[in-house]
Coordinates of N, CA and C in Angstrom, one line a residue:
M1 N -12.0 -23.8 -2.0 CA -11.8 -23.1 -3.2 C -10.3 -22.7 -3.2
P2 N -9.6 -23.0 -4.3 CA -8.1 -22.6 -4.4 C -8.0 -21.1 -4.4
T3 N -6.8 -20.7 -3.9 CA -6.5 -19.3 -3.9 C -5.8 -18.9 -5.2
R4 N -6.3 -17.8 -5.8 CA -5.7 -17.3 -7.0 C -4.7 -16.3 -6.6
V5 N -3.4 -16.5 -6.9 CA -2.4 -15.6 -6.5 C -1.9 -14.7 -7.6
H6 N -2.0 -13.4 -7.4 CA -1.5 -12.4 -8.4 C -0.1 -12.1 -7.9
E7 N 0.9 -12.8 -8.6 CA 2.3 -12.7 -8.1 C 3.1 -11.9 -9.0
F8 N 3.9 -11.0 -8.4 CA 4.8 -10.1 -9.2 C 6.2 -10.2 -8.5
S9 N 7.1 -10.8 -9.2 CA 8.5 -11.0 -8.6 C 9.4 -9.8 -8.9
W10 N 9.4 -9.2 -10.1 CA 10.2 -8.1 -10.5 C 9.3 -7.1 -11.2
P11 N 8.3 -6.4 -10.6 CA 7.4 -5.6 -11.3 C 8.0 -4.4 -12.0
D12 N 7.4 -4.0 -13.1 CA 7.8 -2.8 -13.8 C 7.3 -1.5 -13.0
R13 N 6.2 -1.7 -12.3 CA 5.6 -0.6 -11.6 C 4.8 -1.1 -10.3
V14 N 5.1 -0.3 -9.2 CA 4.3 -0.6 -8.0 C 4.0 0.8 -7.4
V15 N 2.7 1.1 -7.3 CA 2.4 2.5 -6.8 C 1.1 2.4 -6.0
I16 N 0.9 3.4 -5.2 CA -0.4 3.7 -4.6 C -0.9 4.9 -5.3
G17 N -2.1 4.9 -5.7 CA -2.8 6.0 -6.4 C -4.2 6.1 -5.9
T18 N -4.9 7.2 -6.3 CA -6.2 7.4 -5.9 C -7.1 7.8 -7.0
I19 N -8.4 7.6 -6.8 CA -9.4 8.1 -7.8 C -10.4 8.9 -6.9
G20 N -10.8 10.0 -7.3 CA -11.8 10.8 -6.6 C -11.2 12.1 -6.0
L21 N -12.0 12.9 -5.4 CA -11.6 14.1 -4.8 C -11.2 13.9 -3.4
P22 N -10.3 14.8 -2.8 CA -10.0 14.6 -1.4 C -11.3 14.6 -0.5
G23 N -11.3 13.7 0.4 CA -12.5 13.5 1.2 C -13.3 12.4 0.7
A24 N -13.2 12.0 -0.6 CA -14.0 10.9 -1.2 C -13.1 10.1 -2.1
R25 N -11.8 10.0 -1.8 CA -10.9 9.3 -2.6 C -10.9 7.8 -2.3
T26 N -10.7 7.0 -3.3 CA -10.5 5.6 -3.1 C -9.0 5.3 -3.4
F27 N -8.3 4.6 -2.5 CA -6.9 4.3 -2.7 C -6.7 3.0 -3.3
Y28 N -5.7 2.9 -4.2 CA -5.4 1.6 -4.9 C -3.9 1.3 -4.8
L29 N -3.6 0.0 -4.6 CA -2.3 -0.5 -4.8 C -2.3 -1.1 -6.1
Q30 N -1.5 -0.6 -7.0 CA -1.4 -1.1 -8.4 C 0.0 -1.6 -8.7
V31 N 0.0 -2.8 -9.4 CA 1.2 -3.4 -9.7 C 1.1 -3.8 -11.2
R32 N 2.2 -3.6 -11.9 CA 2.3 -3.9 -13.4 C 3.6 -4.7 -13.7
A33 N 3.5 -5.7 -14.4 CA 4.6 -6.4 -15.0 C 4.3 -6.8 -16.4
G34 N 4.9 -6.1 -17.4 CA 4.5 -6.3 -18.8 C 3.1 -5.9 -19.0
A35 N 2.3 -6.7 -19.6 CA 0.8 -6.4 -19.8 C -0.1 -6.8 -18.6
Q36 N 0.5 -7.5 -17.6 CA -0.3 -7.8 -16.5 C -0.4 -6.7 -15.5
I37 N -1.6 -6.2 -15.2 CA -1.9 -5.2 -14.2 C -2.9 -5.6 -13.2
V38 N -2.6 -5.4 -11.9 CA -3.6 -5.8 -10.9 C -3.7 -4.5 -10.0
S39 N -4.9 -4.1 -9.7 CA -5.1 -3.0 -8.8 C -6.1 -3.5 -7.7
I40 N -5.7 -3.2 -6.5 CA -6.5 -3.6 -5.3 C -6.8 -2.4 -4.5
A41 N -8.1 -2.3 -4.1 CA -8.5 -1.1 -3.3 C -8.0 -1.3 -1.8
L42 N -7.6 -0.3 -1.2 CA -7.3 -0.3 0.2 C -7.6 1.0 0.9
E43 N -7.5 1.0 2.2 CA -7.8 2.2 3.0 C -6.7 3.2 3.0
K44 N -7.0 4.4 3.2 CA -5.9 5.4 3.3 C -4.9 5.1 4.4
Q45 N -5.5 4.7 5.5 CA -4.6 4.3 6.7 C -3.7 3.1 6.3
Q46 N -4.2 2.1 5.6 CA -3.4 1.0 5.2 C -2.3 1.5 4.3
S47 N -2.5 2.4 3.4 CA -1.5 2.9 2.6 C -0.4 3.6 3.4
A48 N -0.8 4.5 4.3 CA 0.1 5.2 5.1 C 1.0 4.3 6.0
V49 N 0.4 3.3 6.6 CA 1.1 2.4 7.4 C 2.1 1.5 6.6
L50 N 1.7 1.1 5.4 CA 2.5 0.3 4.5 C 3.8 1.1 4.2
A51 N 3.6 2.4 3.8 CA 4.7 3.3 3.4 C 5.7 3.4 4.6
E52 N 5.1 3.7 5.8 CA 5.9 3.9 7.0 C 6.7 2.6 7.4
K53 N 6.1 1.5 7.3 CA 6.7 0.2 7.6 C 7.8 -0.1 6.6
I54 N 7.6 0.1 5.3 CA 8.6 -0.1 4.3 C 9.8 0.8 4.6
D55 N 9.6 2.1 4.8 CA 10.7 3.0 5.1 C 11.4 2.5 6.4
E56 N 10.7 2.1 7.4 CA 11.4 1.6 8.7 C 12.2 0.4 8.4
M57 N 11.7 -0.6 7.6 CA 12.4 -1.8 7.2 C 13.7 -1.4 6.4
L58 N 13.6 -0.5 5.5 CA 14.7 -0.1 4.7 C 15.8 0.6 5.5
D59 N 15.3 1.5 6.4 CA 16.2 2.2 7.3 C 17.0 1.2 8.2
Q60 N 16.3 0.2 8.7 CA 16.9 -0.8 9.5 C 17.9 -1.6 8.8
L61 N 17.6 -1.9 7.5 CA 18.6 -2.7 6.7 C 19.9 -1.9 6.4
I62 N 19.8 -0.6 6.4 CA 20.9 0.3 6.1 C 21.9 0.1 7.3
T63 N 21.4 -0.1 8.5 CA 22.3 -0.2 9.7 C 23.0 -1.6 9.8
V64 N 22.7 -2.5 8.9 CA 23.4 -3.8 8.9 C 24.9 -3.5 8.5
D65 N 25.8 -4.1 9.3 CA 27.2 -3.9 9.0 C 27.5 -4.2 7.5
G66 N 28.2 -3.3 6.9 CA 28.6 -3.4 5.5 C 27.5 -3.2 4.5
N67 N 26.2 -3.1 5.0 CA 25.1 -2.9 4.1 C 25.1 -3.7 2.8
P68 N 25.1 -5.0 3.0 CA 25.3 -5.9 1.8 C 24.1 -5.8 0.8
F69 N 23.1 -5.1 1.1 CA 21.9 -5.0 0.2 C 21.9 -3.7 -0.6
S70 N 22.8 -2.8 -0.4 CA 22.8 -1.5 -1.1 C 21.5 -0.8 -1.1
V71 N 21.0 -0.6 0.1 CA 19.7 0.0 0.3 C 19.9 1.5 0.2
P72 N 19.2 2.2 -0.7 CA 19.3 3.6 -0.9 C 18.7 4.4 0.3
T73 N 19.3 5.5 0.7 CA 18.7 6.3 1.8 C 17.6 7.2 1.3
R74 N 17.7 7.5 0.0 CA 16.6 8.4 -0.6 C 16.1 7.7 -1.9
T75 N 15.0 8.2 -2.5 CA 14.5 7.7 -3.7 C 15.4 7.9 -4.9
P76 N 15.8 6.9 -5.6 CA 16.6 7.1 -6.8 C 15.7 7.9 -7.8
I77 N 16.2 9.0 -8.4 CA 15.5 9.9 -9.3 C 14.9 9.1 -10.4
E78 N 15.6 8.1 -10.9 CA 15.1 7.3 -12.1 C 13.9 6.4 -11.7
L79 N 13.6 6.3 -10.4 CA 12.5 5.4 -10.0 C 11.2 6.3 -9.6
V80 N 11.3 7.6 -9.6 CA 10.2 8.4 -9.3 C 9.1 8.2 -10.3
D81 N 7.9 7.9 -9.9 CA 6.7 7.6 -10.7 C 5.6 8.5 -10.3
D82 N 5.3 9.6 -11.1 CA 4.2 10.5 -10.8 C 3.0 10.3 -11.7
D83 N 3.0 9.2 -12.5 CA 2.0 8.9 -13.5 C 0.7 8.5 -12.8
P84 N -0.5 8.7 -13.4 CA -1.7 8.2 -12.8 C -1.9 6.7 -12.9
L85 N -2.9 6.2 -12.2 CA -3.2 4.8 -12.3 C -3.6 4.4 -13.7
E86 N -3.4 3.1 -14.0 CA -3.8 2.6 -15.3 C -5.0 1.6 -15.1
P87 N -5.9 1.5 -16.0 CA -7.0 0.6 -15.9 C -6.5 -0.9 -16.0
P88 N -7.1 -1.8 -15.4 CA -8.3 -1.9 -14.6 C -8.0 -1.4 -13.2
L89 N -9.1 -1.0 -12.5 CA -8.9 -0.3 -11.2 C -9.2 -1.2 -10.0
E90 N -9.9 -2.3 -10.0 CA -10.1 -3.0 -8.8 C -10.2 -4.5 -9.1
Q91 N -9.3 -5.3 -8.4 CA -9.4 -6.7 -8.5 C -10.1 -7.2 -7.2
F92 N -9.8 -6.6 -6.1 CA -10.4 -6.9 -4.8 C -10.1 -5.8 -3.8
R93 N -10.9 -5.8 -2.7 CA -10.6 -4.8 -1.6 C -9.8 -5.5 -0.6
T94 N -8.7 -4.8 -0.2 CA -7.7 -5.4 0.7 C -8.2 -5.5 2.2
G95 N -8.0 -6.6 2.8 CA -8.2 -6.7 4.2 C -6.9 -6.8 4.9
A96 N -6.4 -8.0 5.2 CA -5.1 -8.1 5.9 C -3.9 -8.0 4.9
M97 N -2.8 -7.4 5.4 CA -1.6 -7.3 4.6 C -0.4 -7.8 5.5
T98 N 0.6 -8.3 4.8 CA 1.8 -8.6 5.5 C 3.0 -8.0 4.8
L99 N 4.1 -7.8 5.5 CA 5.3 -7.1 5.0 C 6.5 -8.0 5.5
D100 N 7.4 -8.3 4.6 CA 8.5 -9.1 4.9 C 9.7 -8.7 4.1
W101 N 10.9 -9.3 4.4 CA 12.1 -9.1 3.7 C 12.6 -10.4 3.2
D102 N 13.0 -10.5 1.9 CA 13.6 -11.6 1.4 C 15.1 -11.4 1.1
P103 N 16.0 -11.8 2.0 CA 17.4 -11.5 1.8 C 18.1 -12.2 0.6
T104 N 17.4 -13.3 0.1 CA 18.0 -14.0 -1.0 C 17.9 -13.2 -2.3
T105 N 16.9 -12.3 -2.4 CA 16.7 -11.5 -3.6 C 16.8 -10.0 -3.3
A106 N 17.1 -9.7 -2.0 CA 17.1 -8.3 -1.6 C 15.9 -7.5 -2.0
Q107 N 14.7 -8.1 -1.7 CA 13.4 -7.5 -2.0 C 12.5 -7.4 -0.8
I108 N 11.7 -6.4 -0.8 CA 10.6 -6.2 0.2 C 9.5 -7.1 -0.4
V109 N 8.8 -7.8 0.5 CA 7.7 -8.7 0.1 C 6.4 -8.2 0.7
V110 N 5.4 -7.9 -0.1 CA 4.1 -7.4 0.4 C 3.1 -8.5 0.0
E111 N 2.3 -8.9 0.9 CA 1.2 -9.8 0.6 C -0.1 -9.1 1.0
A112 N -1.1 -9.1 0.1 CA -2.4 -8.5 0.4 C -3.5 -9.5 0.2
Y113 N -4.4 -9.6 1.2 CA -5.5 -10.6 1.2 C -6.8 -9.8 1.1
P114 N -7.8 -10.4 0.5 CA -9.0 -9.7 0.3 C -9.9 -9.6 1.6
L115 N -10.6 -8.6 1.7 CA -11.6 -8.4 2.7 C -12.9 -9.0 2.1
T116 N -13.5 -10.0 2.8 CA -14.7 -10.6 2.3 C -15.9 -10.3 3.1
D117 N -17.1 -10.5 2.6 CA -18.3 -10.3 3.3 C -18.4 -11.2 4.5
D118 N -17.9 -12.4 4.3 CA -17.9 -13.4 5.4 C -17.1 -13.0 6.6
D119 N -16.1 -12.1 6.4 CA -15.3 -11.7 7.5 C -16.1 -10.9 8.5
T120 N -17.0 -10.1 8.0 CA -17.8 -9.3 8.9 C -19.1 -10.0 9.4
E121 N -19.6 -11.0 8.7 CA -20.8 -11.6 9.1 C -20.7 -12.9 9.9
D122 N -19.5 -13.5 9.9 CA -19.3 -14.8 10.5 C -18.3 -14.6 11.6
D123 N -18.6 -15.1 12.8 CA -17.7 -14.9 14.0 C -16.6 -16.0 14.0
E124 N -16.8 -17.1 13.2 CA -15.9 -18.2 13.2 C -14.9 -18.1 12.1
P125 N -13.6 -18.1 12.4 CA -12.6 -18.0 11.4 C -12.7 -19.1 10.3
L126 N -12.5 -18.7 9.1 CA -12.7 -19.6 8.0 C -11.4 -20.4 7.7
D127 N -10.2 -19.9 8.0 CA -9.0 -20.6 7.7 C -8.0 -20.5 8.9
G128 N -8.5 -20.2 10.0 CA -7.6 -20.1 11.2 C -7.1 -18.7 11.5
I129 N -7.2 -17.8 10.5 CA -6.8 -16.4 10.7 C -7.9 -15.4 10.5
G130 N -9.1 -15.9 10.1 CA -10.2 -15.0 10.0 C -10.5 -14.5 8.6
T131 N -9.9 -15.0 7.6 CA -10.2 -14.6 6.2 C -10.5 -15.8 5.4
K132 N -11.4 -15.6 4.4 CA -11.7 -16.6 3.4 C -10.9 -16.1 2.1
E133 N -9.8 -16.8 1.8 CA -8.9 -16.3 0.8 C -9.3 -17.0 -0.5
T134 N -9.7 -16.3 -1.5 CA -10.0 -16.8 -2.8 C -9.0 -16.1 -3.8
E135 N -8.5 -15.0 -3.4 CA -7.5 -14.2 -4.2 C -6.5 -13.6 -3.2
M136 N -5.3 -13.4 -3.7 CA -4.3 -12.6 -2.9 C -3.3 -12.0 -3.9
M137 N -2.6 -11.0 -3.4 CA -1.6 -10.4 -4.2 C -0.2 -10.6 -3.5
L138 N 0.8 -11.0 -4.2 CA 2.1 -11.2 -3.7 C 3.1 -10.3 -4.5
V139 N 3.7 -9.3 -3.9 CA 4.6 -8.4 -4.7 C 5.9 -8.4 -4.0
R140 N 6.9 -8.6 -4.8 CA 8.3 -8.6 -4.4 C 8.9 -7.4 -5.1
M141 N 9.4 -6.4 -4.4 CA 10.0 -5.2 -5.0 C 11.4 -4.9 -4.5
P142 N 12.3 -4.6 -5.4 CA 13.7 -4.3 -5.1 C 13.7 -3.1 -4.2
V143 N 14.8 -2.9 -3.4 CA 14.9 -1.9 -2.4 C 14.7 -0.4 -3.0
G144 N 15.2 -0.2 -4.2 CA 15.0 1.2 -4.8 C 13.6 1.4 -5.1
T145 N 12.9 0.4 -5.7 CA 11.5 0.5 -6.0 C 10.7 0.7 -4.7
A146 N 11.1 0.0 -3.7 CA 10.4 0.1 -2.4 C 10.5 1.5 -1.8
R147 N 11.7 2.1 -1.9 CA 11.9 3.4 -1.4 C 11.1 4.4 -2.2
A148 N 11.0 4.3 -3.5 CA 10.2 5.1 -4.4 C 8.7 5.0 -4.1
F149 N 8.3 3.7 -3.9 CA 6.9 3.4 -3.5 C 6.5 4.1 -2.2
A150 N 7.4 4.0 -1.2 CA 7.0 4.7 0.1 C 7.0 6.2 0.0
K151 N 7.9 6.8 -0.8 CA 7.8 8.2 -1.0 C 6.6 8.7 -1.7
R152 N 6.2 8.0 -2.8 CA 5.0 8.4 -3.5 C 3.8 8.2 -2.6
T153 N 3.8 7.1 -1.9 CA 2.6 6.8 -1.0 C 2.4 7.9 0.0
R154 N 3.5 8.4 0.7 CA 3.4 9.4 1.7 C 2.9 10.7 1.0
E155 N 3.3 11.0 -0.2 CA 2.8 12.2 -0.9 C 1.4 12.1 -1.2
I156 N 0.9 10.9 -1.7 CA -0.5 10.7 -2.0 C -1.4 10.8 -0.8
V157 N -1.0 10.2 0.3 CA -1.7 10.3 1.6 C -1.8 11.7 2.1
G158 N -0.7 12.4 2.0 CA -0.6 13.8 2.4 C -1.3 14.8 1.6
A159 N -1.8 14.4 0.4 CA -2.4 15.3 -0.6 C -3.9 15.4 -0.3
G160 N -4.4 14.9 0.8 CA -5.8 14.9 1.1 C -6.3 16.3 1.5
R161 N -7.4 16.3 2.2 CA -8.0 17.5 2.6 C -7.1 18.2 3.6
P162 N -7.1 19.6 3.5 CA -6.3 20.3 4.5 C -6.9 20.2 5.9
L163 N -6.1 20.3 6.9 CA -6.6 20.3 8.3 C -7.0 21.7 8.8
C164 N -8.0 21.8 9.5 CA -8.5 23.0 10.1 C -7.5 23.5 11.1
P165 N -7.1 24.8 11.0 CA -6.1 25.3 12.0 C -6.7 25.4 13.4
R166 N -8.0 25.5 13.5 CA -8.7 25.6 14.9 C -8.9 24.3 15.5
C167 N -9.5 23.3 14.8 CA -9.8 22.1 15.5 C -9.0 20.9 15.1
G168 N -8.2 21.0 14.0 CA -7.4 19.9 13.5 C -8.0 18.8 12.7
Y169 N -9.4 19.0 12.5 CA -10.1 18.0 11.6 C -10.0 18.4 10.2
P170 N -10.1 17.4 9.2 CA -10.1 17.7 7.8 C -11.2 18.7 7.4
M171 N -10.9 19.6 6.5 CA -11.9 20.5 6.0 C -12.4 20.1 4.6
D172 N -13.7 20.1 4.4 CA -14.2 19.8 3.0 C -14.2 21.1 2.2
A173 N -14.2 20.9 0.9 CA -14.2 22.1 0.0 C -15.5 22.9 0.1
D174 N -16.6 22.2 0.5 CA -17.9 22.9 0.5 C -18.2 23.4 1.9
G175 N -17.2 23.5 2.8 CA -17.5 24.1 4.1 C -17.0 23.2 5.2
H176 N -17.0 23.7 6.5 CA -16.5 23.0 7.6 C -17.0 23.6 8.9
E177 N -17.5 22.7 9.7 CA -17.9 23.2 11.1 C -16.9 22.7 12.1
C178 N -16.3 23.5 12.8 CA -15.3 23.1 13.8 C -15.9 22.4 14.9
T179 N -15.3 21.3 15.3 CA -15.6 20.5 16.4 C -14.4 20.7 17.4
L180 N -14.5 21.6 18.2 CA -13.4 21.9 19.1 C -13.3 20.8 20.2
P181 N -12.1 20.3 20.5 CA -11.9 19.3 21.5 C -12.4 19.8 22.9
E182 N -13.1 18.8 23.6 CA -13.5 19.2 24.9 C -12.3 19.2 25.9
V183 N -12.4 20.2 26.8 CA -11.2 20.4 27.7 C -11.6 19.9 29.0

């Protein structure tokens, strides 16, 4: 089956957003270019690692002699996006993701592949890397957009349930039983 690629080369919007209350949120990577919108579900941890790795990549690019890519050290104010997600909300659930740098366009490149039922039920890889790809998302974002994406993502991830000061585990709004670490 051919792979359907949702490709965004210069997107108007690239954000992580959530639906639901802390403790029961679903995270989405949403990309829009004109009228085309694709939203893929992913795990909170995937969101956090993606933001961390993008910031690391951008920080490393800054150290390149002469910084030919004009990588911003902070989020440009005009790129801050605090708006909610737009419908539709899910194209597929993300499994594997890759992150790369394209020096020819000075863009961060994110690829997201779907998590399939076959991945968990079948021990034999379907394409040599363990996924059966029928859809994927390919996003190329300029360095300023990438910096804004990482900042927003860190804020969204950090806006979850507060941590218990005694045990360090997340507290639910309807109560919490401390599970103190064994000494």
